[in-house]
Amino acid sequence: MSTQEIHVHEAESAQPRANLYGMVAEFDHADDLLHAAQQTYAAGYRKIDAYSPFPIHGMPEAIGFKEGRVGLITFLGGVLGALTGAGLQIYTTVIDYPMNVGGRPLMSIPSFFPATYELTILFASFGAAFGMLALNGLPRPHHPIFNAPNFDKASQNKFFLCIEAADPKFDRVETRRYLEGLHPTAVSDVEK
Amino acid sequence: MSNLFQSYLFSLIFWVSLSLGCFGLMLLHHTIRGKWGLPILRFLEAGSMTLVLMGVLFLVVFAGLPYLYPWARPDEVAKDPILQHRAGYYQLWFFAARFALYFAVWILISWLLIKWTRLQEKTGDSRYAQKRTNLSAPAIIAYAVTVTFASTDWVMSLDAHWSSTMFGFLYMASQALTAMAFAIFLLTWRASQKPYSEVVNPALTRDLGNILLAFTLLWAYLSFSQYLIIWSANLPELIPYYIKRNKGGWNWLPTAMLFGQFFVPFLLLLIPSVKAKTRNLMMIAGWILVWRIVDIFWQIIPVLRPDGFSIRATDPIVFLAIGALWMGFFFWQLKQRSPLPTHDPRLQEALDHA
């Protein structure tokens, strides 16, 4: 097999799969994107994502987005905060440096509540913010989706639906034909 | 005789709290016009109308004032300078005039709001919605002021010397929690029946569950703040309130409430899947309602029965009797009109889609 033949073969089936992140369809309206996403999910595609300038009601359900673990991480952050707040106060005022305040017992639980409560809120907020960042894989300087043509419009007035190459049902020819059947304004490959 | 009046006051305060909670939530709904308020609006309206019944039932308390309030016992006032100082405020006619004013304000506002909903449903004129909002926003202020004074008159003055500046707000939070739990209980209980089945969905129950969670937190926050401030100050005029309520067996009520009224519903309502199912939400709402009764009981009864924890036979009997009247009046009011409001296009949309 000569190098010439290989080159021709590659040209027929375009680039090898390894270089492809996915395929993206561009829409003009939010409703079109929502319907396209619902249809795509129903067609059996699972690794799909939608990009729009504003949140679209019903979109998480349409692309099959499952309730994330941010809530759980937030809760665990809160528990850790409560333990830290209570532990810090109990350690300092009862064990490390006992001090008589107004004749109250050293272990005066009501007076430990405000700071415990504040640290619960603080750590829960940390859990929510950093958990969200971690689960989203952020901070991340670049993402393949930005290779999609015209993608800067996703924060202005265009709506994009991406089927990732990692989807088991993904096929260069079939997926392109499928996306074109959704009547987008454009379908393009997204390179990695 | 004194047992009867003690039970009567405790029962009345619980059921008035439920009525006022419905009233307060109705004001909130008409002010912010949240979509979540529409499926329970009829419950709130019927609950507000029970204030008419509660006003009448309250008259019985006037017969038993000396059994309940230290300021109504002349021999006690005679040897107590603080009570003498307050005697001008707690004259019978002034107490009665305030009582009349509170109920007049509550009933008048309820009546107007319900009338304007009815007129809008009949004529389709959306200007009534703006009228309701224009009245409800200032009415929330009137509600806050009247509930503060009413809770001071009816509950705070049971303790001769005690005062707490956040007591009124604590009552508002407690009323909102009671009424929200009650409305959620009714809605989820009937969730499988038409027409409720067409508007109850996981998005709605999640919203309602979150609001219930917020009121649970607000109640806990205020209850604990009041306790912490008084406990920290440790002043002889203020601290007896908690001492009376924490000795002779009464102390296990607040301990149980810490878990029953706060931790259990708080932790359960954090879980998203719990809020998505009507059955779960119904059980939590019912659970909260039971603890609301315990809370009111603990606030009112210990000062009247200082010898230690006791439940007298009259407590459940009078409670259920007033409750039966309340429920009778409530369901009679509820039956007068369509089960769901028809004035708001957003709810009609949901019904049309179903």
CSV table of C-alpha atoms in Angstrom, one decimal, chain B:
chain,number,residue,atom,x,y,z
B,1,MET,CA,-62.3,26.4,85.0
B,2,SER,CA,-58.8,27.7,84.7
B,3,ASN,CA,-57.8,24.5,82.8
B,4,LEU,CA,-60.5,25.2,80.3
B,5,PHE,CA,-59.3,28.7,79.6
B,6,GLN,CA,-55.7,27.6,79.4
B,7,SER,CA,-56.6,24.9,76.8
B,8,TYR,CA,-58.8,27.4,75.0
B,9,LEU,CA,-56.1,30.1,74.7
B,10,PHE,CA,-53.5,27.5,73.5
B,11,SER,CA,-56.0,26.1,70.9
B,12,LEU,CA,-57.2,29.5,69.8
B,13,ILE,CA,-53.6,30.8,69.3
B,14,PHE,CA,-52.7,27.8,67.1
B,15,TRP,CA,-55.8,28.1,64.9
B,16,VAL,CA,-55.5,31.9,64.7
B,17,SER,CA,-51.9,31.4,63.7
B,18,LEU,CA,-53.0,29.1,60.9
B,19,SER,CA,-55.6,31.7,59.7
B,20,LEU,CA,-53.1,34.5,59.9
B,21,GLY,CA,-50.4,32.5,58.1
B,22,CYS,CA,-52.9,31.9,55.3
B,23,PHE,CA,-53.6,35.7,55.3
B,24,GLY,CA,-49.9,36.6,55.3
B,25,LEU,CA,-49.1,34.2,52.5
B,26,MET,CA,-52.0,35.5,50.5
B,27,LEU,CA,-50.6,39.1,50.9
B,28,LEU,CA,-47.2,37.8,49.8
B,29,HIS,CA,-48.7,36.1,46.8
B,30,HIS,CA,-50.6,39.1,45.6
B,31,THR,CA,-47.5,41.3,46.1
B,32,ILE,CA,-45.0,39.2,44.2
B,33,ARG,CA,-47.4,37.2,42.1
B,34,GLY,CA,-45.2,34.1,42.2
B,35,LYS,CA,-46.5,31.2,40.0
B,36,TRP,CA,-46.1,28.8,43.0
B,37,GLY,CA,-48.9,30.6,44.9
B,38,LEU,CA,-51.6,30.0,42.3
B,39,PRO,CA,-52.3,26.3,43.1
B,40,ILE,CA,-52.7,27.0,46.8
B,41,LEU,CA,-54.4,30.4,46.5
B,42,ARG,CA,-57.9,29.0,47.2
B,43,PHE,CA,-56.6,27.4,50.4
B,44,LEU,CA,-55.0,30.7,51.5
B,45,GLU,CA,-58.2,32.6,50.7
B,46,ALA,CA,-60.5,30.2,52.6
B,47,GLY,CA,-57.9,30.2,55.4
B,48,SER,CA,-58.0,34.0,55.6
B,49,MET,CA,-61.8,34.0,55.8
B,50,THR,CA,-61.7,31.8,58.9
B,51,LEU,CA,-60.5,34.9,60.7
B,52,VAL,CA,-64.2,35.9,60.9
B,53,LEU,CA,-64.9,32.7,62.9
B,54,MET,CA,-61.7,33.2,65.0
B,55,GLY,CA,-62.8,36.8,65.8
B,56,VAL,CA,-66.0,35.4,67.2
B,57,LEU,CA,-64.3,32.5,69.1
B,58,PHE,CA,-61.8,34.9,70.6
B,59,LEU,CA,-64.6,36.7,72.5
B,60,VAL,CA,-64.7,33.7,74.9
B,61,VAL,CA,-61.2,34.7,76.1
B,62,PHE,CA,-62.6,37.9,77.5
B,63,ALA,CA,-64.6,35.8,80.0
B,64,GLY,CA,-61.4,34.2,81.3
B,65,LEU,CA,-58.8,37.1,81.3
B,66,PRO,CA,-58.0,36.8,85.1
B,67,TYR,CA,-57.4,33.0,84.7
B,68,LEU,CA,-54.8,33.8,82.0
B,69,TYR,CA,-53.1,37.2,82.3
B,70,PRO,CA,-51.3,38.6,85.3
B,71,TRP,CA,-52.3,42.1,84.3
B,72,ALA,CA,-56.0,41.1,84.7
B,73,ARG,CA,-55.6,40.1,88.3
B,74,PRO,CA,-55.9,43.2,90.5
B,75,ASP,CA,-54.3,41.7,93.6
B,76,GLU,CA,-51.2,40.8,91.6
B,77,VAL,CA,-51.0,44.2,89.9
B,78,ALA,CA,-51.3,45.9,93.4
B,79,LYS,CA,-48.0,44.4,94.5
B,80,ASP,CA,-46.1,44.6,91.3
B,81,PRO,CA,-44.6,48.0,90.2
B,82,ILE,CA,-43.9,46.8,86.6
B,83,LEU,CA,-47.5,45.6,86.1
B,84,GLN,CA,-48.7,49.0,87.6
B,85,HIS,CA,-46.5,50.8,85.0
B,86,ARG,CA,-48.1,48.8,82.3
B,87,ALA,CA,-51.7,49.1,83.6
B,88,GLY,CA,-52.5,52.0,81.3
B,89,TYR,CA,-51.9,49.8,78.3
B,90,TYR,CA,-53.6,46.8,79.7
B,91,GLN,CA,-56.9,48.4,80.5
B,92,LEU,CA,-59.8,46.2,79.5
B,93,TRP,CA,-61.4,48.6,77.1
B,94,PHE,CA,-58.0,49.3,75.4
B,95,PHE,CA,-57.2,45.6,75.1
B,96,ALA,CA,-60.7,45.0,73.6
B,97,ALA,CA,-60.3,48.0,71.2
B,98,ARG,CA,-57.0,46.6,70.0
B,99,PHE,CA,-58.5,43.2,69.5
B,100,ALA,CA,-61.3,44.7,67.5
B,101,LEU,CA,-58.9,46.7,65.4
B,102,TYR,CA,-56.7,43.7,64.6
B,103,PHE,CA,-59.5,41.6,63.4
B,104,ALA,CA,-61.1,44.5,61.5
B,105,VAL,CA,-57.9,45.2,59.6
B,106,TRP,CA,-57.4,41.5,58.8
B,107,ILE,CA,-60.9,40.8,57.7
B,108,LEU,CA,-61.3,43.9,55.7
B,109,ILE,CA,-58.1,43.3,53.7
B,110,SER,CA,-59.0,39.6,53.2
B,111,TRP,CA,-62.5,40.5,52.1
B,112,LEU,CA,-61.2,43.1,49.5
B,113,LEU,CA,-58.6,40.9,48.1
B,114,ILE,CA,-60.9,37.9,47.7
B,115,LYS,CA,-63.6,40.2,46.2
B,116,TRP,CA,-61.1,41.5,43.6
B,117,THR,CA,-60.0,38.0,42.7
B,118,ARG,CA,-63.6,37.0,42.2
B,119,LEU,CA,-64.4,40.1,40.2
B,120,GLN,CA,-61.4,39.5,37.9
B,121,GLU,CA,-62.5,35.9,37.4
B,122,LYS,CA,-65.9,37.1,36.4
B,123,THR,CA,-65.0,40.1,34.2
B,124,GLY,CA,-61.5,39.1,33.1
B,125,ASP,CA,-60.4,42.6,33.9
B,126,SER,CA,-56.7,42.4,34.7
B,127,ARG,CA,-56.7,45.8,36.4
B,128,TYR,CA,-57.9,43.9,39.5
B,129,ALA,CA,-54.5,42.2,39.7
B,130,GLN,CA,-52.8,45.6,40.0
B,131,LYS,CA,-55.4,46.6,42.6
B,132,ARG,CA,-54.6,43.6,44.7
B,133,THR,CA,-50.9,44.2,44.5
B,134,ASN,CA,-51.4,47.9,45.4
B,135,LEU,CA,-53.3,46.9,48.5
B,136,SER,CA,-51.2,43.9,49.4
B,137,ALA,CA,-47.8,45.6,49.6
B,138,PRO,CA,-48.8,48.1,52.3
B,139,ALA,CA,-51.0,45.4,53.8
B,140,ILE,CA,-47.9,43.4,54.6
B,141,ILE,CA,-46.8,46.3,56.7
B,142,ALA,CA,-50.2,46.4,58.4
B,143,TYR,CA,-49.9,42.7,58.9
B,144,ALA,CA,-46.5,43.0,60.5
B,145,VAL,CA,-47.6,45.8,62.9
B,146,THR,CA,-50.9,44.1,63.9
B,147,VAL,CA,-49.3,40.7,64.4
B,148,THR,CA,-46.6,42.2,66.6
B,149,PHE,CA,-49.1,44.0,68.8
B,150,ALA,CA,-51.5,41.0,68.8
B,151,SER,CA,-48.8,38.5,69.8
B,152,THR,CA,-47.7,40.9,72.5
B,153,ASP,CA,-51.2,41.2,73.8
B,154,TRP,CA,-52.2,37.6,73.7
B,155,VAL,CA,-49.1,35.6,74.3
B,156,MET,CA,-46.2,37.8,75.5
B,157,SER,CA,-48.3,39.3,78.3
B,158,LEU,CA,-48.8,35.9,79.9
B,159,ASP,CA,-45.4,36.4,81.5
B,160,ALA,CA,-45.8,39.4,83.8
B,161,HIS,CA,-42.4,41.0,83.1
B,162,TRP,CA,-41.1,39.5,80.0
B,163,SER,CA,-40.5,41.2,76.7
B,164,SER,CA,-38.8,40.3,73.5
B,165,THR,CA,-38.5,42.7,70.5
B,166,MET,CA,-38.4,39.9,68.0
B,167,PHE,CA,-41.5,38.1,69.3
B,168,GLY,CA,-43.8,39.6,66.6
B,169,PHE,CA,-41.5,38.6,63.9
B,170,LEU,CA,-41.1,35.1,65.4
B,171,TYR,CA,-44.9,34.8,65.3
B,172,MET,CA,-45.0,35.9,61.6
B,173,ALA,CA,-42.4,33.3,60.7
B,174,SER,CA,-44.3,30.7,62.8
B,175,GLN,CA,-47.6,31.5,61.1
B,176,ALA,CA,-46.1,31.4,57.6
B,177,LEU,CA,-44.6,28.0,58.4
B,178,THR,CA,-47.9,26.7,59.8
B,179,ALA,CA,-49.9,27.9,56.8
B,180,MET,CA,-47.4,26.8,54.2
B,181,ALA,CA,-47.3,23.3,55.7
B,182,PHE,CA,-51.1,23.2,55.9
B,183,ALA,CA,-51.5,24.4,52.2
B,184,ILE,CA,-48.8,21.9,51.0
B,185,PHE,CA,-50.5,19.1,53.0
B,186,LEU,CA,-53.9,19.8,51.4
B,187,LEU,CA,-52.5,20.2,47.9
B,188,THR,CA,-50.3,17.1,48.0
B,189,TRP,CA,-53.1,15.1,49.7
B,190,ARG,CA,-55.4,15.9,46.8
B,191,ALA,CA,-52.6,15.8,44.2
B,192,SER,CA,-54.0,12.8,42.4
B,193,GLN,CA,-57.5,14.3,42.1
B,194,LYS,CA,-58.7,16.6,39.4
B,195,PRO,CA,-58.1,19.5,38.8
B,196,TYR,CA,-55.1,19.5,41.2
B,197,SER,CA,-53.5,16.6,39.3
B,198,GLU,CA,-53.1,18.9,36.3
B,199,VAL,CA,-51.1,21.5,38.1
B,200,VAL,CA,-49.1,19.5,40.5
B,201,ASN,CA,-45.7,18.5,39.0
B,202,PRO,CA,-42.2,18.1,40.3
B,203,ALA,CA,-41.3,21.7,39.5
B,204,LEU,CA,-44.1,23.0,41.6
B,205,THR,CA,-43.5,20.6,44.5
B,206,ARG,CA,-39.8,21.6,44.4
B,207,ASP,CA,-40.7,25.3,44.7
B,208,LEU,CA,-43.2,24.6,47.5
B,209,GLY,CA,-40.7,22.4,49.3
B,210,ASN,CA,-38.0,25.0,49.1
B,211,ILE,CA,-40.3,27.7,50.5
B,212,LEU,CA,-41.2,25.3,53.4
B,213,LEU,CA,-37.5,24.8,53.9
B,214,ALA,CA,-37.0,28.6,54.0
B,215,PHE,CA,-39.7,29.1,56.6
B,216,THR,CA,-38.3,26.3,58.7
B,217,LEU,CA,-35.0,28.0,58.6
B,218,LEU,CA,-36.5,31.4,59.4
B,219,TRP,CA,-38.4,30.0,62.4
B,220,ALA,CA,-35.3,28.2,63.7
B,221,TYR,CA,-33.2,31.3,63.2
B,222,LEU,CA,-35.6,33.6,65.1
B,223,SER,CA,-36.4,31.1,67.8
B,224,PHE,CA,-32.7,30.5,68.5
B,225,SER,CA,-31.7,34.2,68.2
B,226,GLN,CA,-34.3,35.1,70.8
B,227,TYR,CA,-33.1,32.4,73.1
B,228,LEU,CA,-29.4,33.3,72.5
B,229,ILE,CA,-29.9,37.0,73.2
B,230,ILE,CA,-31.9,36.4,76.4
B,231,TRP,CA,-29.5,33.6,77.6
B,232,SER,CA,-26.5,35.8,77.0
B,233,ALA,CA,-27.9,38.9,78.7
B,234,ASN,CA,-29.2,36.7,81.6
B,235,LEU,CA,-31.3,39.6,83.0
B,236,PRO,CA,-33.8,39.0,85.8
B,237,GLU,CA,-36.7,40.4,83.9
B,238,LEU,CA,-36.1,38.3,80.8
B,239,ILE,CA,-34.5,35.0,81.8
B,240,PRO,CA,-37.5,33.6,83.8
B,241,TYR,CA,-39.3,33.1,80.4
B,242,TYR,CA,-36.9,30.3,79.6
B,243,ILE,CA,-36.5,29.1,83.1
B,244,LYS,CA,-40.2,28.5,83.5
B,245,ARG,CA,-40.3,26.7,80.2
B,246,ASN,CA,-37.3,24.5,80.9
B,247,LYS,CA,-38.0,23.0,84.4
B,248,GLY,CA,-40.3,20.4,85.8
B,249,GLY,CA,-40.4,18.3,82.7
B,250,TRP,CA,-41.2,21.1,80.3
B,251,ASN,CA,-37.5,21.0,79.1
B,252,TRP,CA,-38.0,17.9,76.9
B,253,LEU,CA,-40.4,19.8,74.7
B,254,PRO,CA,-37.8,22.3,73.3
B,255,THR,CA,-35.2,19.5,73.1
B,256,ALA,CA,-37.6,17.4,71.1
B,257,MET,CA,-38.5,20.5,69.0
B,258,LEU,CA,-34.8,21.1,68.1
B,259,PHE,CA,-34.9,17.7,66.3
B,260,GLY,CA,-38.6,17.4,65.3
B,261,GLN,CA,-39.3,21.0,64.2
B,262,PHE,CA,-35.9,21.8,62.9
B,263,PHE,CA,-33.3,19.1,62.1
B,264,VAL,CA,-35.6,16.4,60.7
B,265,PRO,CA,-37.6,18.7,58.2
B,266,PHE,CA,-34.4,20.7,57.5
B,267,LEU,CA,-32.3,17.8,56.5
B,268,LEU,CA,-35.1,16.0,54.6
B,269,LEU,CA,-36.1,19.2,52.7
B,270,LEU,CA,-32.5,19.6,51.5
B,271,ILE,CA,-32.7,16.4,49.4
B,272,PRO,CA,-34.0,17.1,45.9
B,273,SER,CA,-35.7,13.7,45.4
B,274,VAL,CA,-37.8,14.3,48.6
B,275,LYS,CA,-39.3,17.5,47.2
B,276,ALA,CA,-40.0,15.9,43.8
B,277,LYS,CA,-42.6,13.5,45.3
B,278,THR,CA,-46.0,14.6,46.6
B,279,ARG,CA,-46.2,11.8,49.1
B,280,ASN,CA,-42.9,12.7,50.7
B,281,LEU,CA,-43.8,16.4,50.9
B,282,MET,CA,-47.2,15.6,52.4
B,283,MET,CA,-45.6,13.6,55.2
B,284,ILE,CA,-43.1,16.4,55.9
B,285,ALA,CA,-45.8,19.0,55.9
B,286,GLY,CA,-48.0,16.9,58.3
B,287,TRP,CA,-45.0,16.4,60.5
B,288,ILE,CA,-44.3,20.1,60.7
B,289,LEU,CA,-47.9,20.8,61.5
B,290,VAL,CA,-47.7,18.5,64.5
B,291,TRP,CA,-44.6,20.3,65.8
B,292,ARG,CA,-46.3,23.7,65.3
B,293,ILE,CA,-48.9,22.5,67.9
B,294,VAL,CA,-46.1,21.4,70.3
B,295,ASP,CA,-44.3,24.8,69.9
B,296,ILE,CA,-47.5,26.9,70.6
B,297,PHE,CA,-48.3,24.6,73.5
B,298,TRP,CA,-44.8,25.1,74.9
B,299,GLN,CA,-45.0,28.8,74.6
B,300,ILE,CA,-48.3,29.2,76.3
B,301,ILE,CA,-49.0,26.4,78.8
B,302,PRO,CA,-45.8,26.2,81.0
B,303,VAL,CA,-46.3,29.7,82.4
B,304,LEU,CA,-49.9,28.8,83.3
B,305,ARG,CA,-49.0,25.5,84.8
B,306,PRO,CA,-45.8,26.3,86.7
B,307,ASP,CA,-45.9,23.0,88.7
B,308,GLY,CA,-44.4,21.0,85.9
B,309,PHE,CA,-45.2,19.3,82.7
B,310,SER,CA,-48.9,18.4,82.3
B,311,ILE,CA,-51.4,17.7,79.6
B,312,ARG,CA,-55.0,18.0,80.9
B,313,ALA,CA,-57.9,16.3,79.2
B,314,THR,CA,-59.3,19.7,78.2
B,315,ASP,CA,-56.2,20.4,76.0
B,316,PRO,CA,-56.9,17.9,73.2
B,317,ILE,CA,-60.7,18.2,73.6
B,318,VAL,CA,-60.8,22.0,73.2
B,319,PHE,CA,-58.0,21.9,70.5
B,320,LEU,CA,-60.0,19.4,68.4
B,321,ALA,CA,-63.3,21.3,69.0
B,322,ILE,CA,-61.9,24.6,67.8
B,323,GLY,CA,-60.1,22.7,65.0
B,324,ALA,CA,-63.4,21.1,63.9
B,325,LEU,CA,-65.1,24.5,63.7
B,326,TRP,CA,-62.1,25.9,61.9
B,327,MET,CA,-62.1,23.0,59.3
B,328,GLY,CA,-65.8,23.2,58.9
B,329,PHE,CA,-65.7,26.9,58.2
B,330,PHE,CA,-62.6,26.5,55.9
B,331,PHE,CA,-64.1,23.7,53.8
B,332,TRP,CA,-67.4,25.5,53.6
B,333,GLN,CA,-65.5,28.6,52.2
B,334,LEU,CA,-63.5,26.4,49.9
B,335,LYS,CA,-66.6,24.8,48.4
B,336,GLN,CA,-68.0,28.2,47.5
B,337,ARG,CA,-65.7,28.6,44.6
B,338,SER,CA,-63.7,26.7,41.9
B,339,PRO,CA,-60.9,24.5,43.4
B,340,LEU,CA,-58.3,26.5,41.4
B,341,PRO,CA,-58.3,30.2,40.7
B,342,THR,CA,-59.2,31.0,37.1
B,343,HIS,CA,-58.0,34.6,36.9
B,344,ASP,CA,-54.4,34.0,36.0
B,345,PRO,CA,-53.4,33.0,32.5
B,346,ARG,CA,-50.3,31.2,33.7
B,347,LEU,CA,-52.4,28.6,35.6
B,348,GLN,CA,-54.9,28.3,32.7
B,349,GLU,CA,-52.0,27.6,30.4
B,350,ALA,CA,-50.9,24.7,32.7
B,351,LEU,CA,-54.5,23.4,32.8
B,352,ASP,CA,-54.8,23.7,29.0
B,353,HIS,CA,-51.6,21.7,28.5
B,354,ALA,CA,-52.8,18.9,30.7
